[in-house]
Short mmCIF file of C-alpha atoms and ligand atoms in Angstrom, two decimals:
data_model
loop_
_atom_site.label_atom_id
_atom_site.label_comp_id
_atom_site.label_asym_id
_atom_site.label_seq_id
_atom_site.Cartn_x
_atom_site.Cartn_y
_atom_site.Cartn_z
CA MET M 1 22.80 -8.51 -4.66
CA LEU M 2 20.21 -11.04 -3.79
CA ARG M 3 18.14 -12.28 -6.41
CA LEU M 4 14.47 -12.53 -5.20
CA LYS M 5 12.06 -14.11 -7.51
CA ALA M 6 8.66 -13.26 -6.01
CA LEU M 7 6.87 -13.33 -2.79
CA HIS M 8 6.15 -16.71 -1.48
CA HIS M 9 4.00 -16.79 1.63
CA VAL M 10 3.03 -14.73 4.88
CA HIS M 11 2.92 -16.56 8.18
CA VAL M 12 0.67 -15.11 10.97
CA GLN M 13 -0.20 -15.86 14.49
CA VAL M 14 -3.79 -15.30 15.44
CA ALA M 15 -5.66 -15.24 18.63
CA ASP M 16 -8.70 -17.36 17.32
CA LEU M 17 -7.46 -19.83 14.90
CA ALA M 18 -10.72 -21.62 14.31
CA GLU M 19 -12.31 -18.23 13.09
CA ASN M 20 -9.46 -17.49 10.84
CA GLU M 21 -9.70 -20.93 9.37
CA ARG M 22 -13.46 -20.37 8.78
CA PHE M 23 -12.70 -16.91 7.09
CA ALA M 24 -9.73 -18.41 5.07
CA THR M 25 -11.92 -21.13 3.56
CA ALA M 26 -14.68 -18.53 2.67
CA PHE M 27 -12.01 -16.27 1.10
CA GLY M 28 -10.89 -18.98 -1.17
CA PHE M 29 -7.85 -20.79 0.65
CA HIS M 30 -7.55 -24.59 0.50
CA GLU M 31 -5.66 -26.46 3.54
CA ALA M 32 -2.18 -27.78 2.32
CA GLY M 33 -1.21 -29.32 5.45
CA ARG M 34 -0.85 -29.15 9.16
CA GLU M 35 1.91 -29.37 11.65
CA GLU M 36 0.70 -29.40 15.37
CA ALA M 37 -1.50 -26.34 15.47
CA LYS M 38 0.02 -24.57 12.73
CA ILE M 39 -2.13 -24.53 9.09
CA TYR M 40 -0.62 -24.12 5.71
CA PHE M 41 -3.09 -22.74 3.31
CA ARG M 42 -2.54 -22.89 -0.40
CA THR M 43 -4.29 -20.93 -3.45
CA SER M 44 -5.34 -22.69 -6.67
CA GLY M 45 -2.00 -21.32 -8.23
CA ASN M 46 1.23 -23.30 -8.11
CA ASP M 47 2.83 -22.33 -4.82
CA ALA M 48 2.76 -25.25 -2.22
CA TYR M 49 1.36 -22.75 0.15
CA SER M 50 0.78 -18.95 0.29
CA TYR M 51 -0.59 -18.46 3.84
CA VAL M 52 0.21 -19.98 7.30
CA ALA M 53 -1.54 -19.44 10.39
CA GLN M 54 -0.98 -20.61 14.05
CA PRO M 55 -2.35 -19.84 17.32
CA GLY M 56 -1.10 -17.38 19.79
CA GLU M 57 -1.93 -15.04 22.49
CA GLN M 58 -2.29 -11.91 20.13
CA THR M 59 -2.87 -11.69 16.61
CA GLN M 60 0.14 -10.53 14.76
CA LEU M 61 2.91 -11.05 11.75
CA CYS M 62 5.27 -13.80 12.18
CA SER M 63 7.25 -13.67 8.83
CA ILE M 64 6.99 -12.66 5.23
CA ALA M 65 8.62 -15.17 2.64
CA PHE M 66 10.37 -14.18 -0.57
CA ALA M 67 11.39 -17.12 -2.96
CA VAL M 68 14.99 -16.51 -4.07
CA GLU M 69 16.78 -17.76 -7.34
CA SER M 70 19.24 -20.27 -5.89
CA TYR M 71 20.46 -21.94 -3.09
CA GLU M 72 23.59 -19.67 -3.23
CA ASP M 73 21.30 -16.77 -2.57
CA LEU M 74 20.61 -18.26 0.76
CA GLU M 75 24.28 -18.78 1.65
CA SER M 76 24.99 -15.14 0.47
CA ALA M 77 22.37 -13.76 2.61
CA VAL M 78 24.01 -15.44 5.65
CA ARG M 79 27.60 -14.55 4.62
CA GLU M 80 26.84 -10.75 3.49
CA ARG M 81 23.54 -9.65 5.04
CA GLY M 82 23.78 -11.45 8.34
CA ALA M 83 20.91 -13.80 7.88
CA THR M 84 20.30 -16.87 10.28
CA PRO M 85 22.00 -20.18 9.28
CA VAL M 86 20.24 -22.00 6.52
CA ARG M 87 17.60 -24.43 7.97
CA PRO M 88 15.26 -26.88 6.55
CA LEU M 89 11.54 -26.06 6.01
CA THR M 90 8.97 -28.47 7.37
CA GLY M 91 5.84 -27.27 5.42
CA PRO M 92 4.49 -28.94 2.31
CA GLY M 93 7.00 -28.97 -0.48
CA GLY M 94 10.00 -28.85 1.91
CA GLY M 95 12.70 -26.42 0.71
CA GLU M 96 15.16 -24.11 2.91
CA ALA M 97 15.44 -20.82 4.35
CA VAL M 98 17.19 -18.19 6.19
CA SER M 99 15.77 -15.23 7.95
CA LEU M 100 16.55 -11.48 8.15
CA THR M 101 14.95 -8.89 10.22
CA ASP M 102 13.68 -5.57 8.84
CA PRO M 103 14.18 -2.17 10.75
CA GLU M 104 10.90 -2.45 12.22
CA GLY M 105 11.59 -5.94 13.60
CA ASN M 106 9.55 -7.89 11.14
CA ILE M 107 11.05 -11.19 10.13
CA ILE M 108 11.85 -11.47 6.45
CA ASP M 109 12.47 -15.09 5.29
CA LEU M 110 14.05 -16.13 2.20
CA VAL M 111 13.09 -19.62 0.83
CA TYR M 112 14.34 -21.97 -1.86
CA GLY M 113 13.51 -25.22 -3.13
CA ILE M 114 9.65 -25.24 -2.09
CA LYS M 115 8.36 -27.87 -4.58
CA GLU M 116 5.44 -26.47 -6.66
CA ARG M 117 2.14 -27.99 -7.16
CA GLN M 118 0.24 -28.64 -10.34
CA PRO M 119 -1.99 -25.52 -10.51
CA ASP M 120 -5.72 -25.95 -10.69
CA ALA M 121 -7.32 -25.54 -14.16
CA MET M 122 -8.23 -21.79 -14.52
CA ARG M 123 -11.40 -20.52 -16.36
CA ARG M 124 -10.44 -18.78 -19.68
CA PRO M 125 -10.21 -15.22 -19.71
CA MET M 126 -13.39 -13.06 -19.52
CA ALA M 127 -14.73 -12.47 -22.80
CA HIS M 128 -15.84 -8.64 -22.75
CA ASN M 129 -17.98 -7.13 -25.30
CA HIS M 130 -16.41 -3.83 -25.70
CA PRO M 131 -17.98 -1.86 -28.76
CA LEU M 132 -14.50 -1.67 -30.43
CA ALA M 133 -13.61 -5.21 -29.72
CA ARG M 134 -16.31 -7.68 -29.43
CA MET M 135 -15.37 -11.01 -28.11
CA ARG M 136 -18.47 -12.98 -27.79
CA PHE M 137 -20.87 -14.09 -30.69
CA ASN M 138 -23.91 -16.12 -30.42
CA GLU M 139 -22.75 -16.75 -26.85
CA ALA M 140 -23.88 -15.81 -23.61
CA HIS M 141 -21.38 -14.38 -21.06
CA ASP M 142 -19.98 -17.34 -19.01
CA TYR M 143 -19.46 -16.01 -15.45
CA PRO M 144 -18.19 -17.88 -12.34
CA ALA M 145 -20.40 -19.68 -9.82
CA MET M 146 -21.18 -17.79 -6.58
CA GLY M 147 -18.48 -18.86 -4.09
CA PRO M 148 -15.07 -18.21 -2.72
CA SER M 149 -12.54 -16.38 -4.95
CA THR M 150 -10.17 -18.41 -7.10
CA LEU M 151 -6.89 -17.10 -5.41
CA LEU M 152 -3.72 -17.77 -7.44
CA ARG M 153 -0.68 -16.47 -5.46
CA LEU M 154 0.27 -13.92 -2.87
CA GLY M 155 1.10 -10.67 -4.63
CA HIS M 156 1.93 -8.12 -2.19
CA ILE M 157 1.90 -7.19 1.66
CA GLY M 158 1.11 -3.63 3.15
CA LEU M 159 2.92 -2.77 6.25
CA PHE M 160 2.24 0.08 8.74
CA ILE M 161 5.82 1.12 9.74
CA LYS M 162 7.40 4.00 12.01
CA ASP M 163 10.53 4.69 10.34
CA PHE M 164 10.01 5.40 6.45
CA LYS M 165 13.68 6.22 5.89
CA ARG M 166 15.31 3.23 7.47
CA CYS M 167 12.76 1.04 5.88
CA ASP M 168 13.19 2.69 2.40
CA GLU M 169 17.07 2.19 2.77
CA TRP M 170 16.77 -1.44 4.17
CA TYR M 171 14.34 -2.96 1.62
CA ARG M 172 16.29 -1.20 -1.37
CA ASN M 173 19.95 -2.17 -0.03
CA VAL M 174 19.44 -5.43 1.67
CA LEU M 175 16.63 -6.85 -0.52
CA GLY M 176 17.21 -5.23 -3.51
CA LEU M 177 13.58 -3.73 -4.04
CA VAL M 178 12.82 -0.95 -6.43
CA ALA M 179 10.42 1.87 -5.63
CA SER M 180 7.77 2.36 -8.11
CA ASP M 181 5.88 5.12 -6.14
CA GLN M 182 6.36 7.22 -3.20
CA LEU M 183 3.92 9.33 -1.23
CA HIS M 184 4.95 12.41 0.77
CA ILE M 185 3.20 14.88 3.16
CA GLY M 186 5.42 17.96 1.90
CA GLY M 187 8.97 18.37 1.52
CA ALA M 188 10.98 15.54 2.15
CA GLN M 189 8.73 13.86 4.77
CA TYR M 190 7.72 10.68 3.10
CA VAL M 191 4.99 8.44 4.59
CA GLY M 192 4.18 5.89 1.91
CA GLY M 193 5.86 3.87 -0.63
CA PHE M 194 5.32 0.92 -3.13
CA TYR M 195 8.22 -1.39 -4.02
CA ARG M 196 8.73 -3.84 -6.56
CA ILE M 197 11.13 -6.95 -6.89
CA ASN M 198 14.22 -6.13 -8.95
CA ARG M 199 14.05 -8.37 -11.98
CA GLY M 200 15.54 -6.23 -14.40
CA ALA M 201 13.99 -6.19 -17.83
CA GLU M 202 11.42 -8.72 -16.52
CA TRP M 203 7.87 -7.73 -15.83
CA VAL M 204 6.89 -7.71 -12.32
CA ASP M 205 3.82 -6.52 -10.11
CA HIS M 206 3.98 -2.79 -9.64
CA HIS M 207 4.82 -3.72 -5.97
CA ALA M 208 5.34 -6.59 -3.70
CA ILE M 209 5.64 -4.38 -0.38
CA ALA M 210 3.75 -1.29 0.45
CA PHE M 211 4.72 0.92 3.30
CA PHE M 212 2.40 3.26 5.20
CA ALA M 213 4.52 5.39 7.88
CA PHE M 214 1.52 5.66 10.41
CA GLY M 215 3.41 5.58 13.65
CA LYS M 216 3.09 1.71 14.24
CA SER M 217 4.83 -1.46 13.32
CA GLU M 218 2.20 -3.94 11.88
CA VAL M 219 0.76 -5.70 9.18
CA HIS M 220 -1.91 -3.71 7.25
CA HIS M 221 -3.10 -6.25 4.67
CA MET M 222 -2.09 -9.17 2.58
CA SER M 223 -3.26 -9.41 -1.10
CA PHE M 224 -3.84 -12.40 -3.41
CA GLU M 225 -4.35 -12.31 -7.01
CA VAL M 226 -7.71 -13.51 -8.56
CA PRO M 227 -8.15 -13.94 -12.32
CA ASP M 228 -10.50 -11.00 -12.93
CA SER M 229 -12.80 -8.45 -11.20
CA GLU M 230 -15.80 -10.43 -11.92
CA HIS M 231 -14.54 -12.96 -9.74
CA GLN M 232 -14.10 -10.29 -7.05
CA PHE M 233 -17.57 -9.01 -7.21
CA ILE M 234 -19.08 -12.66 -7.19
CA ALA M 235 -16.74 -13.46 -4.20
CA HIS M 236 -17.93 -10.06 -2.62
CA ARG M 237 -21.31 -11.41 -2.67
CA HIS M 238 -20.35 -14.78 -1.23
CA MET M 239 -18.39 -13.03 1.53
CA GLN M 240 -21.61 -10.61 2.22
CA LYS M 241 -23.65 -13.63 2.24
CA GLY M 242 -21.39 -15.27 4.86
CA GLY M 243 -21.61 -12.02 7.13
CA TRP M 244 -17.99 -11.30 7.05
CA GLU M 245 -16.69 -7.73 7.72
CA PRO M 246 -16.09 -5.76 4.53
CA VAL M 247 -13.26 -3.02 4.55
CA TRP M 248 -13.12 -1.50 1.19
CA GLY M 249 -14.31 -2.29 -2.33
CA VAL M 250 -14.62 -3.72 -5.10
CA GLY M 251 -12.41 -0.55 -6.09
CA ARG M 252 -9.58 0.39 -8.18
CA HIS M 253 -6.23 1.97 -6.68
CA PRO M 254 -4.67 4.63 -8.91
CA LEU M 255 -1.16 3.57 -7.89
CA GLY M 256 -0.51 -0.06 -9.54
CA SER M 257 -4.07 0.10 -11.10
CA HIS M 258 -5.12 -3.14 -9.58
CA VAL M 259 -8.65 -3.84 -8.65
CA PHE M 260 -9.07 -4.72 -4.95
CA ASP M 261 -11.66 -5.86 -2.48
CA VAL M 262 -10.65 -5.99 1.22
CA TRP M 263 -12.14 -8.05 3.89
CA LYS M 264 -11.36 -8.34 7.78
CA ASP M 265 -11.08 -11.80 9.37
CA PRO M 266 -12.41 -11.91 13.10
CA ASN M 267 -8.85 -11.53 14.31
CA GLY M 268 -8.82 -8.12 12.69
CA LEU M 269 -6.35 -9.02 9.83
CA ARG M 270 -7.09 -7.53 6.43
CA PHE M 271 -7.23 -9.99 3.47
CA GLU M 272 -7.51 -8.50 -0.18
CA THR M 273 -7.93 -9.88 -3.37
CA PHE M 274 -6.54 -8.15 -6.44
CA THR M 275 -6.44 -8.20 -10.22
CA ASP M 276 -5.28 -6.04 -13.27
CA THR M 277 -2.33 -4.94 -11.65
CA ASP M 278 0.22 -2.78 -13.50
CA VAL M 279 3.53 -4.68 -14.35
CA CYS M 280 6.75 -2.80 -14.34
CA ASN M 281 10.51 -3.35 -15.29
CA ASN M 282 13.59 -1.22 -14.91
CA ASP M 283 12.72 1.16 -17.41
CA ARG M 284 9.85 2.59 -15.36
CA PRO M 285 10.71 5.84 -13.51
CA MET M 286 9.82 6.19 -9.80
CA GLY M 287 6.58 8.28 -9.42
CA ILE M 288 6.38 10.75 -6.48
CA HIS M 289 3.25 12.03 -5.27
CA ALA M 290 1.73 14.43 -2.56
CA ILE M 291 -0.44 12.65 -0.40
CA GLU M 292 -3.31 15.10 -0.04
CA ALA M 293 -3.35 14.98 -3.91
CA SER M 294 -3.54 11.09 -4.07
CA GLU M 295 -6.64 9.03 -4.06
CA MET M 296 -6.94 5.47 -2.84
CA ASP M 297 -9.88 4.38 -5.05
CA VAL M 298 -10.96 5.78 -8.17
CA TRP M 299 -14.43 4.23 -8.12
CA SER M 300 -15.55 5.44 -4.77
CA ASN M 301 -15.82 8.71 -2.53
CA ASP M 302 -14.84 6.67 0.42
CA PRO M 303 -11.93 8.43 2.32
CA ALA M 304 -8.63 6.77 2.61
CA THR M 305 -9.07 6.67 6.24
CA LYS M 306 -11.44 3.81 5.63
CA TYR M 307 -8.72 1.59 4.38
CA PHE M 308 -6.50 2.41 7.24
CA ALA M 309 -8.79 2.43 10.15
FE1 FE2 R 401 -3.09 -3.96 -1.65
#
């Protein structure tokens, strides 16, 4: 079994790279390097880069990269999973990669050895004065300055898919992911799933990949962790002020519990920030839910169609 560590980065092709760069900067990314027309963006966390954009005729996903535990995992992916030969990576931090293709035609890269950066200093956790647990005494609340989010890492990717059964099997069997929750529309017809990385007893995010079987193969959203929901509300104001297109949020998803805020870049790509996610390990049973009884946001009356439009 491949030993995945975490999602590492997502790579897209965009019709208008200049606008995407302007959006990415407002959203909280920092340039980590350039290679011809390709831009590597980093967060304030320790990954050398988390988002890669290059120009192309149409906007589309190029690849999703998971970091693996060791070089041997790359070799075993080639030997046992039919991955492409090991190749050197040319982006910041170097490293090596192999590529697999999922049943929808998405390229899934496995990467190893990308040198990490020293993360930026982070603000201390929000001190919230709950009536039963006061945390601030003779002290005013210390909030982040208005501006872009402090992004920390790529947390999960949402994919529109065509074939739920084949994706469910592939992501479980080839990448070893574990389903945290699945959504059905009655009987055995599943249309949604949230899958986490299998780290045994270790705590991992509720999902690294989410599927929505809505009849097309494309990326739905890319989600990056931020320290807390106050960063999201303040960054929301900053994005609003910049005239960027809101999609949904600030809200809270019931599955995974994370607080989210979603924006669209001028190429139509959805970028999400998230915080306060559930973490799970192999003791957690899978949840099965009827989609008509499921909500996407516990803080609003907005219909789920708003998120998927
Ligand atoms: Fe998300």
